[in-house]
mmCIF file of C-alpha atoms and ligand atoms in Angstrom:
data_model
loop_
_atom_site.group_PDB
_atom_site.id
_atom_site.type_symbol
_atom_site.label_atom_id
_atom_site.label_comp_id
_atom_site.label_asym_id
_atom_site.label_seq_id
_atom_site.Cartn_x
_atom_site.Cartn_y
_atom_site.Cartn_z
ATOM 1 C CA MET A 1 -1.198 4.916 -19.413
ATOM 2 C CA GLY A 2 1.129 7.863 -18.900
ATOM 3 C CA GLU A 3 4.322 7.928 -16.965
ATOM 4 C CA ILE A 4 4.914 6.758 -13.439
ATOM 5 C CA ASP A 5 6.228 9.270 -10.913
ATOM 6 C CA PRO A 6 9.788 8.016 -10.250
ATOM 7 C CA ALA A 7 9.191 8.314 -6.473
ATOM 8 C CA PHE A 8 7.114 5.092 -6.698
ATOM 9 C CA ILE A 9 9.644 3.010 -8.622
ATOM 10 C CA GLN A 10 11.138 0.139 -6.641
ATOM 11 C CA ALA A 11 14.781 -0.867 -7.115
ATOM 12 C CA THR A 12 15.086 -3.713 -9.636
ATOM 13 C CA ASP A 13 15.650 -6.380 -6.985
ATOM 14 C CA GLN A 14 12.555 -5.289 -5.017
ATOM 15 C CA ARG A 15 10.065 -5.456 -7.877
ATOM 16 C CA PRO A 16 7.393 -8.129 -7.598
ATOM 17 C CA LYS A 17 7.142 -11.224 -9.736
ATOM 18 C CA LEU A 18 3.651 -10.930 -11.151
ATOM 19 C CA ASN A 19 1.687 -14.063 -12.070
ATOM 20 C CA PRO A 20 4.141 -16.515 -10.542
ATOM 21 C CA THR A 21 4.116 -19.720 -12.556
ATOM 22 C CA ASN A 22 4.153 -22.120 -9.621
ATOM 23 C CA PRO A 23 0.956 -22.324 -7.625
ATOM 24 C CA VAL A 24 1.707 -21.984 -3.947
ATOM 25 C CA ALA A 25 1.018 -25.128 -1.996
ATOM 26 C CA ASP A 26 2.700 -23.872 1.132
ATOM 27 C CA GLU A 27 0.562 -21.454 3.092
ATOM 28 C CA ILE A 28 0.759 -19.728 6.422
ATOM 29 C CA PRO A 29 -1.132 -21.783 9.041
ATOM 30 C CA ILE A 30 -4.835 -21.202 9.720
ATOM 31 C CA ILE A 31 -5.712 -21.589 13.401
ATOM 32 C CA ASP A 32 -9.232 -22.056 14.748
ATOM 33 C CA LEU A 33 -9.829 -20.149 17.997
ATOM 34 C CA SER A 34 -13.343 -21.499 18.609
ATOM 35 C CA VAL A 35 -11.968 -24.303 20.792
ATOM 36 C CA LEU A 36 -10.390 -22.126 23.469
ATOM 37 C CA SER A 37 -12.952 -23.052 26.126
ATOM 38 C CA SER A 38 -11.340 -26.446 26.724
ATOM 39 C CA PRO A 39 -7.907 -26.598 28.480
ATOM 40 C CA ASP A 40 -6.631 -29.442 26.284
ATOM 41 C CA GLU A 41 -7.624 -27.661 23.124
ATOM 42 C CA THR A 42 -6.111 -24.421 24.445
ATOM 43 C CA ARG A 43 -2.785 -26.214 24.862
ATOM 44 C CA LYS A 44 -3.035 -27.360 21.257
ATOM 45 C CA VAL A 45 -3.769 -23.843 20.009
ATOM 46 C CA VAL A 46 -0.873 -22.437 22.072
ATOM 47 C CA SER A 47 1.434 -24.943 20.454
ATOM 48 C CA GLU A 48 0.097 -24.250 16.930
ATOM 49 C CA ILE A 49 0.579 -20.523 17.451
ATOM 50 C CA GLY A 50 4.087 -21.121 18.828
ATOM 51 C CA HIS A 51 5.033 -23.136 15.750
ATOM 52 C CA ALA A 52 3.567 -20.543 13.413
ATOM 53 C CA CYS A 53 5.444 -17.711 15.178
ATOM 54 C CA LYS A 54 8.664 -19.671 14.913
ATOM 55 C CA ASN A 55 8.380 -20.978 11.370
ATOM 56 C CA TRP A 56 6.520 -18.158 9.618
ATOM 57 C CA GLY A 57 6.134 -15.154 11.914
ATOM 58 C CA PHE A 58 2.592 -15.151 10.461
ATOM 59 C CA PHE A 59 -0.663 -17.075 10.834
ATOM 60 C CA GLN A 60 -4.374 -16.607 10.207
ATOM 61 C CA VAL A 61 -7.125 -17.049 12.787
ATOM 62 C CA ILE A 62 -10.747 -18.035 12.218
ATOM 63 C CA ASN A 63 -13.636 -18.052 14.719
ATOM 64 C CA HIS A 64 -11.848 -15.204 16.461
ATOM 65 C CA GLY A 65 -14.788 -13.561 18.185
ATOM 66 C CA VAL A 66 -14.862 -10.272 16.244
ATOM 67 C CA PRO A 67 -18.490 -10.030 15.036
ATOM 68 C CA LEU A 68 -18.721 -10.413 11.256
ATOM 69 C CA GLU A 69 -21.245 -7.620 11.058
ATOM 70 C CA LEU A 70 -18.743 -5.249 12.631
ATOM 71 C CA ALA A 71 -16.007 -6.306 10.219
ATOM 72 C CA ARG A 72 -18.409 -5.645 7.320
ATOM 73 C CA LYS A 73 -19.361 -2.220 8.696
ATOM 74 C CA ILE A 74 -15.747 -1.168 9.149
ATOM 75 C CA GLU A 75 -14.941 -2.061 5.549
ATOM 76 C CA GLU A 76 -17.900 -0.038 4.392
ATOM 77 C CA VAL A 77 -17.026 3.138 6.304
ATOM 78 C CA ALA A 78 -13.418 2.875 5.146
ATOM 79 C CA LYS A 79 -14.532 2.618 1.505
ATOM 80 C CA THR A 80 -16.949 5.517 1.854
ATOM 81 C CA PHE A 81 -14.272 7.680 3.406
ATOM 82 C CA PHE A 82 -11.714 7.016 0.647
ATOM 83 C CA GLU A 83 -14.335 7.806 -2.017
ATOM 84 C CA LEU A 84 -14.661 11.358 -0.662
ATOM 85 C CA PRO A 85 -13.161 14.170 -2.739
ATOM 86 C CA ALA A 86 -9.473 14.825 -2.005
ATOM 87 C CA GLU A 87 -10.274 18.215 -0.374
ATOM 88 C CA GLU A 88 -12.571 16.520 2.127
ATOM 89 C CA LYS A 89 -9.981 13.869 3.023
ATOM 90 C CA LYS A 90 -7.290 16.507 3.394
ATOM 91 C CA LYS A 91 -9.320 18.179 6.150
ATOM 92 C CA VAL A 92 -8.120 15.333 8.386
ATOM 93 C CA LYS A 93 -4.633 15.182 6.973
ATOM 94 C CA ARG A 94 -1.765 13.980 9.044
ATOM 95 C CA ASP A 95 1.216 16.298 9.454
ATOM 96 C CA MET A 96 4.575 16.430 11.186
ATOM 97 C CA VAL A 97 2.901 17.279 14.514
ATOM 98 C CA ASN A 98 -0.160 15.051 14.460
ATOM 99 C CA ALA A 99 0.917 11.667 13.140
ATOM 100 C CA LEU A 100 -2.693 10.463 12.812
ATOM 101 C CA GLY A 101 -5.373 10.958 10.190
ATOM 102 C CA TYR A 102 -5.267 10.842 6.400
ATOM 103 C CA HIS A 103 -2.010 10.436 4.489
ATOM 104 C CA ASP A 104 -1.255 9.683 0.871
ATOM 105 C CA GLY A 105 2.488 10.095 0.670
ATOM 106 C CA GLU A 106 3.994 7.399 2.861
ATOM 107 C CA ASN A 107 7.439 6.044 2.113
ATOM 108 C CA THR A 108 8.520 2.554 3.154
ATOM 109 C CA LYS A 109 12.283 2.147 2.961
ATOM 110 C CA ASN A 110 12.465 5.493 1.186
ATOM 111 C CA VAL A 111 10.303 4.542 -1.812
ATOM 112 C CA ARG A 112 6.777 5.867 -2.048
ATOM 113 C CA ASP A 113 3.914 3.405 -1.429
ATOM 114 C CA TRP A 114 0.993 3.166 -3.902
ATOM 115 C CA LYS A 115 -1.686 3.720 -1.276
ATOM 116 C CA GLU A 116 -3.612 6.153 0.857
ATOM 117 C CA VAL A 117 -4.244 5.585 4.557
ATOM 118 C CA PHE A 118 -6.288 6.806 7.489
ATOM 119 C CA ASP A 119 -4.930 6.164 11.011
ATOM 120 C CA PHE A 120 -6.691 6.477 14.329
ATOM 121 C CA LEU A 121 -5.549 5.772 17.878
ATOM 122 C CA VAL A 122 -7.059 3.057 19.994
ATOM 123 C CA GLU A 123 -7.087 5.342 23.055
ATOM 124 C CA ASP A 124 -8.739 8.756 22.914
ATOM 125 C CA GLU A 125 -5.373 10.292 23.512
ATOM 126 C CA THR A 126 -1.901 9.116 24.365
ATOM 127 C CA LEU A 127 1.573 10.495 24.959
ATOM 128 C CA VAL A 128 4.576 10.124 22.677
ATOM 129 C CA PRO A 129 8.074 11.670 22.656
ATOM 130 C CA ALA A 130 8.036 15.151 21.124
ATOM 131 C CA SER A 131 11.076 14.304 18.988
ATOM 132 C CA PRO A 132 13.251 11.311 18.115
ATOM 133 C CA GLU A 133 16.298 12.973 19.729
ATOM 134 C CA PRO A 134 17.463 10.708 22.592
ATOM 135 C CA ASP A 135 18.145 13.603 25.002
ATOM 136 C CA ASP A 136 14.862 15.389 24.436
ATOM 137 C CA LYS A 137 12.612 14.218 27.273
ATOM 138 C CA GLU A 138 9.617 16.297 26.229
ATOM 139 C CA LEU A 139 6.348 14.477 25.532
ATOM 140 C CA ARG A 140 3.558 15.391 23.175
ATOM 141 C CA LYS A 141 -0.104 14.510 23.390
ATOM 142 C CA LEU A 142 -1.579 12.670 20.396
ATOM 143 C CA THR A 143 -5.303 12.903 19.819
ATOM 144 C CA LYS A 144 -7.617 11.425 17.243
ATOM 145 C CA GLN A 145 -9.122 13.430 14.475
ATOM 146 C CA TRP A 146 -12.313 12.222 12.851
ATOM 147 C CA PRO A 147 -13.696 13.026 9.405
ATOM 148 C CA GLN A 148 -17.161 14.541 9.212
ATOM 149 C CA TYR A 149 -18.211 11.971 6.618
ATOM 150 C CA PRO A 150 -19.507 9.364 6.643
ATOM 151 C CA PRO A 151 -21.431 10.397 9.783
ATOM 152 C CA GLU A 152 -21.280 6.934 11.393
ATOM 153 C CA PHE A 153 -17.467 6.764 10.927
ATOM 154 C CA ARG A 154 -16.495 7.530 14.507
ATOM 155 C CA GLU A 155 -18.995 5.225 16.159
ATOM 156 C CA VAL A 156 -18.182 2.261 13.913
ATOM 157 C CA CYS A 157 -14.443 2.770 14.428
ATOM 158 C CA GLN A 158 -14.808 2.913 18.193
ATOM 159 C CA GLU A 159 -16.897 -0.221 18.316
ATOM 160 C CA TYR A 160 -14.494 -2.063 16.014
ATOM 161 C CA VAL A 161 -11.420 -1.088 17.939
ATOM 162 C CA ARG A 162 -12.689 -2.572 21.198
ATOM 163 C CA ALA A 163 -13.508 -5.901 19.536
ATOM 164 C CA VAL A 164 -10.117 -6.175 17.809
ATOM 165 C CA GLU A 165 -8.272 -5.058 20.926
ATOM 166 C CA LYS A 166 -9.888 -7.936 22.797
ATOM 167 C CA LEU A 167 -8.646 -10.347 20.143
ATOM 168 C CA ALA A 168 -5.161 -8.791 20.278
ATOM 169 C CA TYR A 169 -4.953 -9.323 24.079
ATOM 170 C CA LYS A 170 -6.162 -12.894 23.643
ATOM 171 C CA LEU A 171 -3.444 -13.581 21.077
ATOM 172 C CA LEU A 172 -0.782 -11.903 23.168
ATOM 173 C CA GLY A 173 -1.817 -14.166 26.043
ATOM 174 C CA LEU A 174 -1.566 -17.282 23.868
ATOM 175 C CA ILE A 175 1.878 -16.168 22.697
ATOM 176 C CA ALA A 176 2.959 -15.608 26.328
ATOM 177 C CA LEU A 177 1.771 -19.140 27.233
ATOM 178 C CA GLY A 178 3.789 -20.491 24.301
ATOM 179 C CA LEU A 179 6.891 -18.880 25.821
ATOM 180 C CA ASP A 180 6.062 -20.627 29.147
ATOM 181 C CA GLN A 181 5.012 -17.342 30.733
ATOM 182 C CA PRO A 182 1.765 -16.436 32.511
ATOM 183 C CA GLU A 183 -0.984 -15.456 30.089
ATOM 184 C CA ASN A 184 -0.995 -11.834 31.289
ATOM 185 C CA ARG A 185 2.813 -11.480 31.158
ATOM 186 C CA PHE A 186 2.777 -8.628 28.629
ATOM 187 C CA ASN A 187 -0.488 -6.895 29.518
ATOM 188 C CA ASP A 188 0.955 -4.150 31.721
ATOM 189 C CA TYR A 189 2.979 -2.739 28.844
ATOM 190 C CA PHE A 190 -0.281 -1.793 27.106
ATOM 191 C CA LYS A 191 -2.641 -1.031 29.973
ATOM 192 C CA ASP A 192 -1.704 2.575 30.530
ATOM 193 C CA GLN A 193 -1.164 4.844 27.510
ATOM 194 C CA GLN A 194 -0.832 2.216 24.788
ATOM 195 C CA THR A 195 0.091 3.816 21.453
ATOM 196 C CA SER A 196 -1.803 1.228 19.364
ATOM 197 C CA LEU A 197 -3.542 2.363 16.227
ATOM 198 C CA VAL A 198 -5.858 1.139 13.526
ATOM 199 C CA ARG A 199 -5.061 1.936 9.917
ATOM 200 C CA PHE A 200 -7.315 1.894 6.895
ATOM 201 C CA ASN A 201 -5.261 1.079 3.795
ATOM 202 C CA HIS A 202 -6.612 1.795 0.333
ATOM 203 C CA TYR A 203 -4.566 0.574 -2.614
ATOM 204 C CA PRO A 204 -6.012 2.092 -5.801
ATOM 205 C CA PRO A 205 -5.581 0.161 -9.083
ATOM 206 C CA CYS A 206 -2.057 0.766 -10.340
ATOM 207 C CA PRO A 207 -1.075 0.813 -14.042
ATOM 208 C CA PHE A 208 2.497 -0.095 -13.057
ATOM 209 C CA PRO A 209 2.187 -3.157 -10.790
ATOM 210 C CA HIS A 210 5.547 -4.448 -12.041
ATOM 211 C CA LEU A 211 7.350 -1.284 -10.840
ATOM 212 C CA ALA A 212 5.534 -0.086 -7.724
ATOM 213 C CA LEU A 213 4.367 -1.694 -4.468
ATOM 214 C CA GLY A 214 1.371 -0.910 -2.258
ATOM 215 C CA VAL A 215 3.692 -1.212 0.710
ATOM 216 C CA GLY A 216 7.380 -1.890 0.230
ATOM 217 C CA ARG A 217 9.036 -4.727 2.122
ATOM 218 C CA HIS A 218 9.147 -4.031 5.835
ATOM 219 C CA LYS A 219 8.757 -5.562 9.286
ATOM 220 C CA ASP A 220 6.103 -4.299 11.668
ATOM 221 C CA ALA A 221 7.707 -2.503 14.592
ATOM 222 C CA GLY A 222 5.075 -3.212 17.266
ATOM 223 C CA ALA A 223 4.221 -6.303 19.288
ATOM 224 C CA LEU A 224 1.508 -7.820 17.092
ATOM 225 C CA THR A 225 -0.488 -6.879 14.000
ATOM 226 C CA VAL A 226 -4.083 -8.060 13.547
ATOM 227 C CA LEU A 227 -4.986 -7.505 9.909
ATOM 228 C CA ALA A 228 -8.275 -7.736 8.031
ATOM 229 C CA GLN A 229 -7.986 -7.887 4.252
ATOM 230 C CA ASP A 230 -10.647 -8.018 1.546
ATOM 231 C CA ASP A 231 -10.869 -10.729 -1.129
ATOM 232 C CA VAL A 232 -8.491 -9.129 -3.668
ATOM 233 C CA GLY A 233 -5.157 -10.384 -2.328
ATOM 234 C CA GLY A 234 -1.746 -8.763 -2.635
ATOM 235 C CA LEU A 235 -0.054 -9.337 0.715
ATOM 236 C CA GLU A 236 3.148 -11.356 0.393
ATOM 237 C CA VAL A 237 5.256 -12.804 3.200
ATOM 238 C CA LYS A 238 8.920 -13.655 2.940
ATOM 239 C CA ARG A 239 9.166 -17.361 3.674
ATOM 240 C CA LYS A 240 11.812 -18.018 6.320
ATOM 241 C CA SER A 241 12.943 -21.329 4.855
ATOM 242 C CA ASP A 242 14.082 -19.956 1.482
ATOM 243 C CA GLY A 243 13.383 -16.217 1.297
ATOM 244 C CA GLU A 244 10.679 -16.646 -1.385
ATOM 245 C CA TRP A 245 7.770 -14.167 -1.412
ATOM 246 C CA ILE A 246 4.618 -16.170 -0.652
ATOM 247 C CA PRO A 247 1.172 -14.653 -1.299
ATOM 248 C CA VAL A 248 -1.312 -14.804 1.588
ATOM 249 C CA THR A 249 -4.505 -16.048 -0.021
ATOM 250 C CA PRO A 250 -7.524 -14.237 1.400
ATOM 251 C CA THR A 251 -9.529 -16.509 3.713
ATOM 252 C CA PRO A 252 -13.090 -15.306 4.292
ATOM 253 C CA ASN A 253 -13.649 -13.856 7.769
ATOM 254 C CA ALA A 254 -10.110 -14.573 8.916
ATOM 255 C CA TYR A 255 -7.596 -12.240 10.513
ATOM 256 C CA ILE A 256 -3.946 -12.348 9.543
ATOM 257 C CA ILE A 257 -1.677 -12.113 12.566
ATOM 258 C CA ASN A 258 2.009 -11.362 12.538
ATOM 259 C CA VAL A 259 4.496 -10.937 15.320
ATOM 260 C CA GLY A 260 6.306 -7.630 15.219
ATOM 261 C CA ASP A 261 9.806 -6.593 16.227
ATOM 262 C CA ILE A 262 8.885 -6.264 19.907
ATOM 263 C CA VAL A 263 7.862 -9.924 20.221
ATOM 264 C CA GLN A 264 11.075 -10.853 18.427
ATOM 265 C CA VAL A 265 13.081 -8.983 21.094
ATOM 266 C CA TRP A 266 10.958 -10.224 24.037
ATOM 267 C CA SER A 267 11.394 -13.802 22.821
ATOM 268 C CA ASN A 268 15.136 -13.226 22.273
ATOM 269 C CA ASP A 269 14.769 -14.309 18.620
ATOM 270 C CA LYS A 270 12.744 -17.455 19.283
ATOM 271 C CA TYR A 271 10.044 -15.787 17.215
ATOM 272 C CA GLU A 272 10.948 -13.612 14.266
ATOM 273 C CA SER A 273 9.267 -10.522 12.870
ATOM 274 C CA VAL A 274 9.120 -11.379 9.197
ATOM 275 C CA GLU A 275 9.303 -9.119 6.169
ATOM 276 C CA HIS A 276 6.177 -8.614 4.119
ATOM 277 C CA ARG A 277 5.003 -6.345 1.313
ATOM 278 C CA VAL A 278 1.903 -5.563 -0.712
ATOM 279 C CA VAL A 279 1.710 -6.077 -4.473
ATOM 280 C CA VAL A 280 -0.715 -3.857 -6.368
ATOM 281 C CA ASN A 281 -3.140 -4.750 -9.091
ATOM 282 C CA SER A 282 -3.763 -3.010 -12.417
ATOM 283 C CA GLU A 283 -7.528 -3.628 -12.308
ATOM 284 C CA LYS A 284 -8.740 -3.885 -8.757
ATOM 285 C CA GLU A 285 -8.502 -1.610 -5.789
ATOM 286 C CA ARG A 286 -7.843 -3.280 -2.439
ATOM 287 C CA PHE A 287 -8.658 -2.446 1.175
ATOM 288 C CA SER A 288 -7.042 -3.720 4.349
ATOM 289 C CA VAL A 289 -7.337 -2.781 8.014
ATOM 290 C CA PRO A 290 -4.397 -3.522 10.306
ATOM 291 C CA PHE A 291 -4.583 -3.046 14.076
ATOM 292 C CA PHE A 292 -1.056 -2.315 15.277
ATOM 293 C CA PHE A 293 -0.708 -3.382 18.900
ATOM 294 C CA PHE A 294 1.848 -0.921 20.302
ATOM 295 C CA PRO A 295 2.845 -0.547 23.988
ATOM 296 C CA ALA A 296 3.017 2.699 25.948
ATOM 297 C CA HIS A 297 5.755 5.153 24.953
ATOM 298 C CA HIS A 298 7.712 4.634 28.204
ATOM 299 C CA VAL A 299 8.125 0.857 27.756
ATOM 300 C CA MET A 300 11.724 -0.290 27.556
ATOM 301 C CA VAL A 301 11.855 -3.236 25.175
ATOM 302 C CA LYS A 302 14.328 -6.008 26.022
ATOM 303 C CA PRO A 303 14.535 -9.810 26.015
ATOM 304 C CA LEU A 304 12.443 -11.375 28.824
ATOM 305 C CA GLU A 305 14.743 -12.106 31.733
ATOM 306 C CA GLU A 306 12.805 -15.291 32.491
ATOM 307 C CA LEU A 307 14.020 -16.728 29.192
ATOM 308 C CA LEU A 308 17.684 -15.859 29.584
ATOM 309 C CA SER A 309 20.446 -18.186 30.761
ATOM 310 C CA ASP A 310 24.124 -18.864 30.082
ATOM 311 C CA GLU A 311 23.049 -20.822 26.999
ATOM 312 C CA ASN A 312 20.580 -18.149 25.959
ATOM 313 C CA PRO A 313 22.178 -14.754 26.678
ATOM 314 C CA ALA A 314 20.331 -11.559 25.746
ATOM 315 C CA LYS A 315 20.669 -10.823 22.046
ATOM 316 C CA TYR A 316 19.522 -7.188 22.326
ATOM 317 C CA ARG A 317 20.203 -4.235 24.550
ATOM 318 C CA GLU A 318 17.087 -2.449 25.709
ATOM 319 C CA TYR A 319 15.500 0.382 23.766
ATOM 320 C CA ASN A 320 12.697 2.811 24.422
ATOM 321 C CA TRP A 321 9.560 2.130 22.371
ATOM 322 C CA GLY A 322 8.500 5.794 22.121
ATOM 323 C CA LYS A 323 11.854 6.933 20.715
ATOM 324 C CA PHE A 324 12.006 3.957 18.355
ATOM 325 C CA TYR A 325 8.599 4.761 16.948
ATOM 326 C CA ALA A 326 9.269 8.503 16.675
ATOM 327 C CA THR A 327 12.483 7.768 14.777
ATOM 328 C CA ARG A 328 10.702 5.373 12.434
ATOM 329 C CA ASN A 329 7.918 7.879 11.724
ATOM 330 C CA ARG A 330 10.360 10.547 10.660
ATOM 331 C CA SER A 331 11.082 8.664 7.434
ATOM 332 C CA ASP A 332 7.415 8.349 6.483
ATOM 333 C CA PHE A 333 7.371 11.874 5.152
ATOM 334 C CA LYS A 334 10.765 12.440 3.771
ATOM 335 C CA LYS A 335 13.272 10.318 1.994
ATOM 336 C CA GLN A 336 16.159 9.816 4.390
ATOM 337 C CA GLU A 337 19.736 9.253 3.410
ATOM 338 C CA VAL A 338 20.112 6.365 5.831
ATOM 339 C CA GLU A 339 18.226 3.144 6.548
ATOM 340 C CA ASN A 340 15.436 3.829 9.032
ATOM 341 C CA ILE A 341 15.749 2.483 12.547
ATOM 342 C CA GLN A 342 15.606 -1.318 12.964
ATOM 343 C CA ILE A 343 15.942 -3.667 15.936
ATOM 344 C CA HIS A 344 19.219 -4.994 14.572
ATOM 345 C CA HIS A 345 20.702 -1.629 15.548
ATOM 346 C CA PHE A 346 20.256 -2.799 19.175
ATOM 347 C CA ARG A 347 21.684 -6.259 18.669
ATOM 348 C CA LEU A 348 24.472 -7.201 21.084
ATOM 349 C CA PRO A 349 27.656 -8.808 19.766
ATOM 350 C CA GLU A 350 27.569 -12.625 20.150
HETATM 351 O O1 LIG B 401 -2.335 -4.371 3.377
HETATM 352 C C1 LIG B 401 -1.783 -5.349 3.843
HETATM 353 O O2 LIG B 401 -2.137 -6.504 3.579
HETATM 354 C C2 LIG B 401 -0.617 -5.228 4.796
HETATM 355 C C3 LIG B 401 -0.233 -3.828 5.127
HETATM 356 C C4 LIG B 401 0.968 -3.761 6.004
HETATM 357 O O3 LIG B 401 1.814 -4.614 6.015
HETATM 358 C C5 LIG B 401 1.129 -2.617 6.914
HETATM 359 O O4 LIG B 401 0.329 -1.649 6.807
HETATM 360 O O5 LIG B 401 2.051 -2.683 7.769
HETATM 361 FE FE1 LIG B 402 3.096 -4.458 7.766
#
């Protein structure tokens, strides 16, 4: 079995409980989107999503409109890409300047993740701050890089991204309605220069599943995440009611949706961005494909004024999305001495 590289070892209190003895009866809600053509049913779905965002921060959707054939094709190209020899994958390696492409050394909370990833932007190109420094106003252009193999990679990715983006807008609209806002309330933040990306995650089998994690506990920084997972399982969500880690059982053809930090701030804590992590498996590899719905770099994130009142004062001061994201990315490469940036750093005193 050999030795594990200490960079992967989680602190004792972060290590997963493997084979939990109690079967999990409590699951994140599954919501059927096929009924959205009727106004009454839409109201019901809006309310189900609102409850899920409040109680779990997570839900699954079925009958979501993303063609199954496309979901199958995307899984196939992702698998084929990760099977390529390391030298081939490294031709599209991400670096300090271009934050997109292939990467196999990501840290979450300063411990290395047992995974390799490939990231691509939703837009052909977008702008981001050149550095995390608050006074540096310079912007940098991000562009996609595509691997040469498999040859259909680019086309499949582009087709997939449009279908999932449509679903992401739909969900954002349903979340806006649940906050008593117009359905398009948030759309402008994404329309011009969104920084959204799709990630392919590959978690190889790990001989040390009791010590390492595929992704360490974290909250997603964006507005929403729309995640496809295969049938292996491994994603765990921290249950709000008691802090227990609850596995998300794979549901065929479903997407897992979670609200990120931005929705938490917009909703002034009505909805919470919940911690999650990925447990690895000593026998099986696992694939997942999150779509991270991120606004444009210039968006200032703050609680929605329409929701604020004397009884509900703003809980956060505003922050710039581009700088937040650039600061977060800095720790992906290098262990930092301090906790990476979190929304609680912008919390106002009560
Ligand atoms: O692979 C998964 O199920 C989730 C991955 C995840 O949480 C992330 O990439 O942010
Ligand atoms: Fe995540």
